[in-house]
Tab-separated table of C-alpha atoms in Angstrom:
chain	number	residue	atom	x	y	z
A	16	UNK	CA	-11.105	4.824	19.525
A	17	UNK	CA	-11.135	8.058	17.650
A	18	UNK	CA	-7.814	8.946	20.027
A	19	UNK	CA	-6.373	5.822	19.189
A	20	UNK	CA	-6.792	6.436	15.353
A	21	UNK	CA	-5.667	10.092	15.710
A	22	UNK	CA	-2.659	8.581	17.615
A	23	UNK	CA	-1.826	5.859	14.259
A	24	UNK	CA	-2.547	8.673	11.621
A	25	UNK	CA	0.889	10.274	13.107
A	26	UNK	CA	3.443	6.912	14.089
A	27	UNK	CA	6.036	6.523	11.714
A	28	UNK	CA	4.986	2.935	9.467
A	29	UNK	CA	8.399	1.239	10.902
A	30	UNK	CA	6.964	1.790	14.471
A	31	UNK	CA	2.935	0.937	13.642
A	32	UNK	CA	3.284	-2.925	14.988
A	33	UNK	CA	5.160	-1.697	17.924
A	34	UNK	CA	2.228	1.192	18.659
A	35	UNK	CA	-0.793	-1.046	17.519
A	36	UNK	CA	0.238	-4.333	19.772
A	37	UNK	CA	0.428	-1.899	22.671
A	38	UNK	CA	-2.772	-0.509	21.998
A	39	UNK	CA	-4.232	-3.708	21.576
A	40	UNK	CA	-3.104	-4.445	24.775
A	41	UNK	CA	-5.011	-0.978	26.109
A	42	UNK	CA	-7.727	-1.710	24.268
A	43	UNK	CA	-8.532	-5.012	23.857
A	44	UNK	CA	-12.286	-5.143	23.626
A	45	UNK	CA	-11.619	-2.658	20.436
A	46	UNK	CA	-9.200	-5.431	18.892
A	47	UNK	CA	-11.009	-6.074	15.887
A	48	UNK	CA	-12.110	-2.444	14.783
A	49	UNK	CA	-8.037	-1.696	15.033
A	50	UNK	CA	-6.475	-4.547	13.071
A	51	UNK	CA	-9.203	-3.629	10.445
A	52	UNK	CA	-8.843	-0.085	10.187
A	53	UNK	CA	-4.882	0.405	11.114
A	54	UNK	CA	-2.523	-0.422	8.231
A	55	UNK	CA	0.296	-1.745	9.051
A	56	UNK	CA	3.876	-1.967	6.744
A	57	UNK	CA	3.139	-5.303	4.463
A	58	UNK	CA	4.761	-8.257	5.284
A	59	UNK	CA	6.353	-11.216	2.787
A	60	UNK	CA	5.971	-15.133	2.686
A	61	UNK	CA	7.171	-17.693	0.027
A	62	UNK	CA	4.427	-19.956	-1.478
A	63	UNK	CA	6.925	-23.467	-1.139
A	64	UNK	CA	4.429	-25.606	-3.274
A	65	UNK	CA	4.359	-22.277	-6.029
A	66	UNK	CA	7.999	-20.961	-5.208
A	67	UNK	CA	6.629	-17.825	-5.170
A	68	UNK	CA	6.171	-14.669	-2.702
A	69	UNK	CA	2.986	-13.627	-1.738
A	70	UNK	CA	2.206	-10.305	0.578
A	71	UNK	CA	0.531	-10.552	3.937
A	72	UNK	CA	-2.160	-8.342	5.322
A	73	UNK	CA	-5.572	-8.811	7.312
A	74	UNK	CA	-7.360	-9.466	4.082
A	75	UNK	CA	-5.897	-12.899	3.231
A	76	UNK	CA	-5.756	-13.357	7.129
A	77	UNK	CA	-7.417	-16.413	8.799
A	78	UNK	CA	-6.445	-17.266	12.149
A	79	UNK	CA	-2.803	-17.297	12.199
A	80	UNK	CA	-2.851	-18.515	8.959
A	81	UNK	CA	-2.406	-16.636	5.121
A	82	UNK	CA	-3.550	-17.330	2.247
A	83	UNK	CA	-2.078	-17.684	-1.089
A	84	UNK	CA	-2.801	-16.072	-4.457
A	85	UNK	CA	-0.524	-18.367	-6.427
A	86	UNK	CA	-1.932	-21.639	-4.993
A	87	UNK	CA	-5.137	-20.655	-3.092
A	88	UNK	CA	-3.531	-22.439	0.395
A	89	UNK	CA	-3.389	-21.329	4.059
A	90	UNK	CA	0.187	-21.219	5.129
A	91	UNK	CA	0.894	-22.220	7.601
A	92	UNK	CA	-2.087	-24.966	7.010
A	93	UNK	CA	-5.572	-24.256	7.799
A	94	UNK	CA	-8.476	-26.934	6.859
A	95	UNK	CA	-11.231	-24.877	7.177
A	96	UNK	CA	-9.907	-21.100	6.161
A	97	UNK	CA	-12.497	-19.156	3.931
A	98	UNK	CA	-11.662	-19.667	0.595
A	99	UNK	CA	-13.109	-17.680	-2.701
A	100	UNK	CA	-16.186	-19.079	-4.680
A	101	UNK	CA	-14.645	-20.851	-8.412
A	102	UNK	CA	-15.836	-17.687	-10.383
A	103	UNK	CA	-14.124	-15.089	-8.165
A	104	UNK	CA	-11.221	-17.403	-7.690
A	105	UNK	CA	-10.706	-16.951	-11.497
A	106	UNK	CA	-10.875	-13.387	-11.515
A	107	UNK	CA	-8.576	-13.381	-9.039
A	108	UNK	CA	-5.833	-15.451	-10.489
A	109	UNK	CA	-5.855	-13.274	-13.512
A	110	UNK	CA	-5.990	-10.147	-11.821
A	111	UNK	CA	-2.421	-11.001	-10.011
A	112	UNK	CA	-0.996	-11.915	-13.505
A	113	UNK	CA	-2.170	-8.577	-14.941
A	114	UNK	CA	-0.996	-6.431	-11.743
A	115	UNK	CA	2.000	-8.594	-11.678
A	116	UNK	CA	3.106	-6.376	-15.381
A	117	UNK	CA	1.439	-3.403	-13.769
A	118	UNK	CA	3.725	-3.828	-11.045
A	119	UNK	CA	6.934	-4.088	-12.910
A	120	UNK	CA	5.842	-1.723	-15.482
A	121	UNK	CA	6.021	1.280	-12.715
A	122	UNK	CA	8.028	-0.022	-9.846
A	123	UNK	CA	10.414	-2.216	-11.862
A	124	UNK	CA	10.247	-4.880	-9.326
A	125	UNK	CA	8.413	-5.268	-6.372
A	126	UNK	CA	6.345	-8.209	-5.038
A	127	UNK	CA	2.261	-7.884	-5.956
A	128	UNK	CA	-0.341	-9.688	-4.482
A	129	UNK	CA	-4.482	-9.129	-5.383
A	130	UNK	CA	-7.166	-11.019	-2.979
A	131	UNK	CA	-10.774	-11.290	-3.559
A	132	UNK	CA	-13.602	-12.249	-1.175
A	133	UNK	CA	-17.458	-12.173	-1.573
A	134	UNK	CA	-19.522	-9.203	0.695
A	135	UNK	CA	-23.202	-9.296	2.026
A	136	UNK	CA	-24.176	-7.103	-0.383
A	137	UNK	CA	-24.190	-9.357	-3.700
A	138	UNK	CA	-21.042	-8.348	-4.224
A	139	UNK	CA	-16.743	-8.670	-3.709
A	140	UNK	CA	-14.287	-7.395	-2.896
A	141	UNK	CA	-10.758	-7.027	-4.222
A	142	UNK	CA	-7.327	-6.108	-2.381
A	143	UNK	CA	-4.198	-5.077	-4.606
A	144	UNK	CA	-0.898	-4.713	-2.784
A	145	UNK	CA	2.673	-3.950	-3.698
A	146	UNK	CA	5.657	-3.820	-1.834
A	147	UNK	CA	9.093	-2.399	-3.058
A	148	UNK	CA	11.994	-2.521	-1.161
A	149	UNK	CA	14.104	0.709	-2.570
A	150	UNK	CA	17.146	0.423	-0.301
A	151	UNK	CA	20.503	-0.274	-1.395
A	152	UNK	CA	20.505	-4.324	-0.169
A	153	UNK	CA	16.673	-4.684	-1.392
A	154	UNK	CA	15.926	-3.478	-5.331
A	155	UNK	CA	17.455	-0.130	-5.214
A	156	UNK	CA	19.130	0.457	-8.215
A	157	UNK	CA	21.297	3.534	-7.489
A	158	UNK	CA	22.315	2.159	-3.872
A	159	UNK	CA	21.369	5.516	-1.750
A	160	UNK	CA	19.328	4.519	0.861
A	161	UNK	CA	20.271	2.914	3.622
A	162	UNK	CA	16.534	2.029	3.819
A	163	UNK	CA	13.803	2.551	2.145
A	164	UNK	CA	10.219	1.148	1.097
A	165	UNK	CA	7.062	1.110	-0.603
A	166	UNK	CA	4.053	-0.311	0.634
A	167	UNK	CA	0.971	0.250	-1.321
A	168	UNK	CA	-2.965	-0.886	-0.369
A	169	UNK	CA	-5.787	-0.753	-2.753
A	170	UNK	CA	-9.274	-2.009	-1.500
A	171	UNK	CA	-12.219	-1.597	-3.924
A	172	UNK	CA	-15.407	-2.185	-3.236
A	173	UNK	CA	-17.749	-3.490	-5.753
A	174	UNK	CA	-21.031	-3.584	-5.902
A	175	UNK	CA	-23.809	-5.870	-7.905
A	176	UNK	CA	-24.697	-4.927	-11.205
A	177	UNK	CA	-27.005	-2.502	-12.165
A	178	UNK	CA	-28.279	-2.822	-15.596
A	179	UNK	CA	-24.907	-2.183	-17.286
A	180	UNK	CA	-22.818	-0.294	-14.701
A	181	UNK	CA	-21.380	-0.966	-11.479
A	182	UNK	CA	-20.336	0.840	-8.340
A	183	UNK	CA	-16.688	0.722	-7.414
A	184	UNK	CA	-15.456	2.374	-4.319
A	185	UNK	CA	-11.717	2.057	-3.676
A	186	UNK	CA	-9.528	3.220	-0.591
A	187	UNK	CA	-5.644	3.450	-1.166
A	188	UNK	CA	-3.080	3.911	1.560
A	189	UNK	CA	0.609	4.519	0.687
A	190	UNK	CA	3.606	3.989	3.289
A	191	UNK	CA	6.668	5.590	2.584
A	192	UNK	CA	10.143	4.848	4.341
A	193	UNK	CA	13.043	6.605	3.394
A	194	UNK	CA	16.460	6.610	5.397
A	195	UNK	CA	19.978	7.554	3.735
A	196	UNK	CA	23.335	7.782	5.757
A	197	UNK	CA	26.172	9.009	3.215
A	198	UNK	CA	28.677	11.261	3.103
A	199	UNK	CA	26.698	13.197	-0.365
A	200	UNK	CA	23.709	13.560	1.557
A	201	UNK	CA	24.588	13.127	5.014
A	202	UNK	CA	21.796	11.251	7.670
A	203	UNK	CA	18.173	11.684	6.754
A	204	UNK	CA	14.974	9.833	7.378
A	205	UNK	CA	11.738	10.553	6.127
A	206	UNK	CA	8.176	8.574	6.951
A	207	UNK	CA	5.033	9.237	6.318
A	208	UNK	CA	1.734	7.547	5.122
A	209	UNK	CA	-1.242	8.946	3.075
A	210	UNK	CA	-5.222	7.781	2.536
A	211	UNK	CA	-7.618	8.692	-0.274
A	212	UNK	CA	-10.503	7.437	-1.327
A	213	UNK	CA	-12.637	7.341	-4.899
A	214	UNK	CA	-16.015	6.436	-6.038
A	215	UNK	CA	-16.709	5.831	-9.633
A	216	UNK	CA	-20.098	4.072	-11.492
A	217	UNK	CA	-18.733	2.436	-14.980
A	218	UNK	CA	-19.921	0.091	-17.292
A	219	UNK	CA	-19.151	-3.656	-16.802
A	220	UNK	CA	-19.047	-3.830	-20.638
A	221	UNK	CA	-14.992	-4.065	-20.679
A	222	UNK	CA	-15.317	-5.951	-17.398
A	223	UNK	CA	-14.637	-5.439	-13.761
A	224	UNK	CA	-10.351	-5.685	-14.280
A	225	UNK	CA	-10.188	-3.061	-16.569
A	226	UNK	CA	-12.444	-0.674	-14.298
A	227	UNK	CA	-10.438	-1.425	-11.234
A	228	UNK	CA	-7.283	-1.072	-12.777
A	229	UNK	CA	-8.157	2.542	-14.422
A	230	UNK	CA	-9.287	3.379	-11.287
A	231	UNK	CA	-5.547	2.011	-9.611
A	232	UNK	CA	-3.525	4.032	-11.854
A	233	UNK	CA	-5.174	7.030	-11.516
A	234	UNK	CA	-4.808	6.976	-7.906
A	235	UNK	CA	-1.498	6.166	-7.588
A	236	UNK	CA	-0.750	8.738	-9.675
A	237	UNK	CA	-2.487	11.180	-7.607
A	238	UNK	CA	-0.903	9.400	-4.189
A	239	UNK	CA	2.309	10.239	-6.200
A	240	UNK	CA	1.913	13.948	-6.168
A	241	UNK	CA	0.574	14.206	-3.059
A	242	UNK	CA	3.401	12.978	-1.455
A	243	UNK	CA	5.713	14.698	-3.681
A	244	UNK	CA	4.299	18.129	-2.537
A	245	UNK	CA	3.413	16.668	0.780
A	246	UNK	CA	6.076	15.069	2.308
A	247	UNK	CA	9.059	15.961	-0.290
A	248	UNK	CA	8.239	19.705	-1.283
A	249	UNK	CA	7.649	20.510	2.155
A	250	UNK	CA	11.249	19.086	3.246
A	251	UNK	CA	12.940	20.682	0.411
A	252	UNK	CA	11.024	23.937	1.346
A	253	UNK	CA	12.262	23.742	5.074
A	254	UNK	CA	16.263	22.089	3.924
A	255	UNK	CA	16.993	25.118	1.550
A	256	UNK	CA	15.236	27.900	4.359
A	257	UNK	CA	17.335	25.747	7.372
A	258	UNK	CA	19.959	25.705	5.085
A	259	UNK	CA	20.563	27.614	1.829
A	260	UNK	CA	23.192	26.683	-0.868
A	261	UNK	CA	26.300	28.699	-0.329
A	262	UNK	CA	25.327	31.141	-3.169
A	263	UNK	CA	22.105	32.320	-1.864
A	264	UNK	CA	23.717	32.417	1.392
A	265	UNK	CA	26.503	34.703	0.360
A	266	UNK	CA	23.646	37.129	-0.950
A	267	UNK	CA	21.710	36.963	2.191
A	268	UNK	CA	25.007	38.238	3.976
A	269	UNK	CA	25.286	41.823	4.788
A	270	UNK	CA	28.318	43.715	3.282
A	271	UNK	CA	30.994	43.856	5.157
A	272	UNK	CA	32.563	46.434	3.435
């Protein structure tokens, strides 16, 4: 299993279904532990009854079925799928109208989707996702790549009160997909996924929404520089050594005098 994880950590996102169904396949009595724990690019269905997208993932999965924020169904239909209790069903429906200006805030576009479920620990759990489909025949608005995408996953965990505070544990992944084919910049692809995690105890006082989202926008922000200095320093660094611009180049020559 550990293999098998090692083995996900390093497959491109746009080739993670392809590696985890034939792993699945390998390892089938470990089926469970990988659709939980691999995170795969998000997928997109439209709420007909709500004319509305909603994101797919394993935490609004039941069956072959998904649920939907917008109007709380199974699609395709499921009568008995697990369903949030009324309370956490509110929270819920005003947490995706809140992430939904989050999400066009900083992404200027996007589809957003936020799930919550009860634990076995007296408390829930909430799942915020956003996809953003950056290529030129998607919601890019400059039109250079020939693909590109933006798949974000933000479980927190969050535990029963405790006189006034709370404990919130979140894990974030971020998949990023980048592919251009121009004459500017030529052919370049560039994939790559990144996890971090955060624990924070805060006061329920300006209630559990605010927390989480705090606690969202800081780590995206910190996702954001890490793959910045990650994935795009680290390319630049290698481009410019690889190849240099014509003026360093022409300094780097030897005289031929």
């Amino acid at each position: 299993m550990e293999a098998a994880m090692g083995l996900m950590r390093r497959i491109p996102p746009k080739h993670t279904e392809t590696a985890l169904s034939a792993l699945l396949s390998l390892m089938p009595d470990n089926s469970s532990d990988l659709l939980s724990q691999v995170d795969q690019p998000l997928q997109v269905l439209c709420d007909v009854e709500c004319g509305k997208e909603f994101i797919l993932c394993e935490y609004n999965r039941d069956a072959d079925s998904y649920r939907s924020p917008w109007s709380n169904k199974y699609h395709p239909p499921l009568e008995d799928g697990s369903l949030p209790s009324s309370e956490l069903r509110k929270l819920e429906i005003e947490a995706n109208d809140i992430f939904a200006i989050y999400r066009d805030q900083y992404y200027e576009g996007g589809i957003s989707s936020v799930y919550m479920w009860e634990d076995d620990n007296e408390g829930f759990v909430a799942c915020f996702l956003i996809k953003k489909d950056g290529s030129k025949t998607g919601q890019g608005r400059r039109g250079y790549l020939e693909e590109g995408a933006w798949d974000a996953i933000h479980v927190i965990e969050v535990g029963p009160e405790e006189e006034e505070n709370t404990n919130y544990r979140l894990t974030s992944t971020v998949m990023l997909t980048l592919t251009t084919n121009n004459e500017s910049s030529g052919t370049f692809s560039l994939f790559g996924s990144i996890r971090r995690q955060m624990s924070m105890k805060l006061s329920v006082a300006d209630g559990h929404l605010c927390n989480m989202g705090r606690m969202i926008e800081e780590m995206e922000s910190k996702l954001r520089n890490s793959l910045d200095q990650e994935y795009f320093g680290k390319t630049r660094e290698m481009v410019c050594t690889l190849r240099p611009p014509f003026e360093v180049a022409q300094l780097r020559m030897p005289d031929s005098a």
